PDB file of C-alpha atoms in Angstrom:
ATOM      1  CA  MET Q  22     -92.148 -67.892  68.003  1.00  0.00           C
ATOM      2  CA  MET Q  23     -95.890 -67.836  67.635  1.00  0.00           C
ATOM      3  CA  GLY Q  24     -98.491 -69.334  69.719  1.00  0.00           C
ATOM      4  CA  ILE Q  25    -102.341 -69.301  69.989  1.00  0.00           C
ATOM      5  CA  VAL Q  26    -103.673 -68.195  73.187  1.00  0.00           C
ATOM      6  CA  VAL Q  27    -106.559 -70.855  74.697  1.00  0.00           C
ATOM      7  CA  ASP Q  28    -106.813 -69.934  78.121  1.00  0.00           C
ATOM      8  CA  PHE Q  29    -106.131 -66.151  79.760  1.00  0.00           C
ATOM      9  CA  ASN Q  30    -105.924 -64.259  82.516  1.00  0.00           C
ATOM     10  CA  ARG Q  31    -104.132 -61.579  84.315  1.00  0.00           C
ATOM     11  CA  TYR Q  32    -101.734 -63.839  86.293  1.00  0.00           C
ATOM     12  CA  GLY Q  33    -100.804 -66.202  83.160  1.00  0.00           C
ATOM     13  CA  LEU Q  34    -101.887 -68.031  80.396  1.00  0.00           C
ATOM     14  CA  ALA Q  35    -102.009 -71.438  78.019  1.00  0.00           C
ATOM     15  CA  ILE Q  36    -100.762 -71.154  74.484  1.00  0.00           C
ATOM     16  CA  VAL Q  37    -100.826 -73.840  71.763  1.00  0.00           C
ATOM     17  CA  THR Q  38     -97.680 -73.607  69.658  1.00  0.00           C
ATOM     18  CA  ASP Q  39     -95.749 -76.261  67.469  1.00  0.00           C
ATOM     19  CA  GLN Q  40     -92.381 -75.767  69.285  1.00  0.00           C
ATOM     20  CA  PRO Q  41     -92.078 -77.020  73.169  1.00  0.00           C
ATOM     21  CA  LEU Q  42     -90.785 -74.669  75.604  1.00  0.00           C
ATOM     22  CA  ASN Q  43     -88.589 -75.705  78.437  1.00  0.00           C
ATOM     23  CA  LYS Q  44     -90.071 -76.164  82.032  1.00  0.00           C
ATOM     24  CA  GLU Q  45     -89.184 -72.689  84.011  1.00  0.00           C
ATOM     25  CA  ALA Q  46     -87.541 -71.030  81.057  1.00  0.00           C
ATOM     26  CA  VAL Q  47     -88.024 -67.018  81.543  1.00  0.00           C
ATOM     27  CA  VAL Q  48     -89.812 -65.723  78.032  1.00  0.00           C
ATOM     28  CA  TYR Q  49     -90.918 -62.323  76.955  1.00  0.00           C
ATOM     29  CA  LEU Q  50     -94.223 -62.256  75.833  1.00  0.00           C
ATOM     30  CA  SER Q  51     -96.525 -60.052  73.566  1.00  0.00           C
ATOM     31  CA  ILE Q  52    -100.016 -60.392  73.552  1.00  0.00           C
ATOM     32  CA  VAL Q  53    -102.130 -59.106  70.676  1.00  0.00           C
ATOM     33  CA  SER Q  54    -105.920 -58.797  70.599  1.00  0.00           C
ATOM     34  CA  ALA Q  55    -108.693 -56.813  68.639  1.00  0.00           C
ATOM     35  CA  GLU Q  56    -108.025 -53.685  70.650  1.00  0.00           C
ATOM     36  CA  THR Q  57    -104.827 -53.836  72.373  1.00  0.00           C
ATOM     37  CA  ARG Q  58    -100.855 -54.943  72.514  1.00  0.00           C
ATOM     38  CA  ILE Q  59     -99.089 -55.319  75.634  1.00  0.00           C
ATOM     39  CA  ASP Q  60     -95.571 -56.198  74.669  1.00  0.00           C
ATOM     40  CA  ASN Q  61     -92.255 -57.641  76.512  1.00  0.00           C
ATOM     41  CA  ILE Q  62     -94.549 -59.311  79.384  1.00  0.00           C
ATOM     42  CA  VAL Q  63     -91.929 -61.297  81.647  1.00  0.00           C
ATOM     43  CA  GLY Q  64     -93.132 -64.761  82.248  1.00  0.00           C
ATOM     44  CA  VAL Q  65     -92.221 -68.539  83.663  1.00  0.00           C
ATOM     45  CA  VAL Q  66     -92.816 -71.589  81.735  1.00  0.00           C
ATOM     46  CA  HIS Q  67     -94.484 -74.025  84.585  1.00  0.00           C
ATOM     47  CA  ASN Q  68     -95.717 -76.853  82.284  1.00  0.00           C
ATOM     48  CA  CYS Q  69     -95.659 -77.910  78.589  1.00  0.00           C
ATOM     49  CA  VAL Q  70     -97.084 -80.928  77.278  1.00  0.00           C
ATOM     50  CA  THR Q  71     -97.764 -82.836  74.010  1.00  0.00           C
ATOM     51  CA  SER Q  72    -101.215 -81.954  72.426  1.00  0.00           C
ATOM     52  CA  GLU Q  73    -102.737 -83.261  69.129  1.00  0.00           C
ATOM     53  CA  SER Q  74     -98.844 -82.469  67.094  1.00  0.00           C
ATOM     54  CA  ALA Q  75     -98.577 -79.275  69.052  1.00  0.00           C
ATOM     55  CA  TYR Q  76     -97.618 -78.553  72.615  1.00  0.00           C
ATOM     56  CA  ARG Q  77     -99.432 -76.605  75.271  1.00  0.00           C
ATOM     57  CA  CYS Q  78     -97.683 -74.749  77.490  1.00  0.00           C
ATOM     58  CA  GLY Q  79     -98.610 -72.969  80.756  1.00  0.00           C
ATOM     59  CA  ILE Q  80     -97.045 -69.821  81.318  1.00  0.00           C
ATOM     60  CA  GLN Q  81     -97.005 -67.376  84.487  1.00  0.00           C
ATOM     61  CA  PHE Q  82     -96.746 -63.805  84.094  1.00  0.00           C
ATOM     62  CA  ARG Q  83     -93.812 -62.213  86.431  1.00  0.00           C
ATOM     63  CA  THR Q  84     -94.786 -58.628  86.329  1.00  0.00           C
ATOM     64  CA  GLY Q  85     -92.888 -57.950  89.725  1.00  0.00           C
ATOM     65  CA  SER Q  86     -89.886 -59.350  88.374  1.00  0.00           C
ATOM     66  CA  PRO Q  87     -87.256 -57.036  88.458  1.00  0.00           C
ATOM     67  CA  LEU Q  88     -86.900 -57.910  84.512  1.00  0.00           C
ATOM     68  CA  GLN Q  89     -90.168 -56.436  83.843  1.00  0.00           C
ATOM     69  CA  ASP Q  90     -90.410 -52.991  82.873  1.00  0.00           C
ATOM     70  CA  GLU Q  91     -92.919 -50.658  83.585  1.00  0.00           C
ATOM     71  CA  ARG Q  92     -94.339 -53.194  86.123  1.00  0.00           C
ATOM     72  CA  ASN Q  93     -97.555 -51.273  87.458  1.00  0.00           C
ATOM     73  CA  LEU Q  94     -98.456 -50.088  83.714  1.00  0.00           C
ATOM     74  CA  THR Q  95     -97.924 -53.937  82.731  1.00  0.00           C
ATOM     75  CA  GLU Q  96    -100.321 -55.279  85.406  1.00  0.00           C
ATOM     76  CA  GLN Q  97    -103.065 -52.380  84.745  1.00  0.00           C
ATOM     77  CA  ARG Q  98    -103.167 -53.389  81.263  1.00  0.00           C
ATOM     78  CA  LEU Q  99    -103.066 -57.282  81.757  1.00  0.00           C
ATOM     79  CA  LYS Q 100    -106.285 -56.457  83.930  1.00  0.00           C
ATOM     80  CA  GLN Q 101    -107.817 -54.537  81.534  1.00  0.00           C
ATOM     81  CA  LEU Q 102    -107.682 -57.112  79.197  1.00  0.00           C
ATOM     82  CA  GLU Q 103    -109.159 -59.548  81.438  1.00  0.00           C
ATOM     83  CA  GLN Q 104    -111.952 -57.753  82.015  1.00  0.00           C
ATOM     84  CA  ASP Q 105    -112.381 -56.551  78.313  1.00  0.00           C
ATOM     85  CA  PHE Q 106    -112.314 -60.726  77.481  1.00  0.00           C
ATOM     86  CA  MET Q 107    -114.945 -61.260  80.271  1.00  0.00           C
ATOM     87  CA  ARG Q 108    -117.335 -59.239  78.581  1.00  0.00           C
ATOM     88  CA  GLN Q 109    -117.046 -60.668  75.098  1.00  0.00           C
ATOM     89  CA  PRO Q 110    -119.792 -63.037  74.093  1.00  0.00           C
ATOM     90  CA  VAL Q 111    -119.042 -66.735  74.024  1.00  0.00           C
ATOM     91  CA  SER Q 112    -119.391 -68.838  70.758  1.00  0.00           C
ATOM     92  CA  ALA Q 113    -120.105 -72.154  70.495  1.00  0.00           C
TER      93      ALA Q 113
END
């Protein structure tokens, strides 16, 4: 399944997708930006609501989980991605 990230920080994200996700489901995410790709991030769905014929789902990263490979590296890459987004100009 694919989704569009509408809110992001190093601790989690919100996505819009065409399918709902079950609350408390464990998910594995890949985040792709123009310069970075981070694969197999462990997350847990905290909410999922209908929004204009799509679903907006909030997911919290669980990088400390025993399911997470390369915990420290994943946390570092998420932190760097957050900093990269903070430096980008906002368009209206």
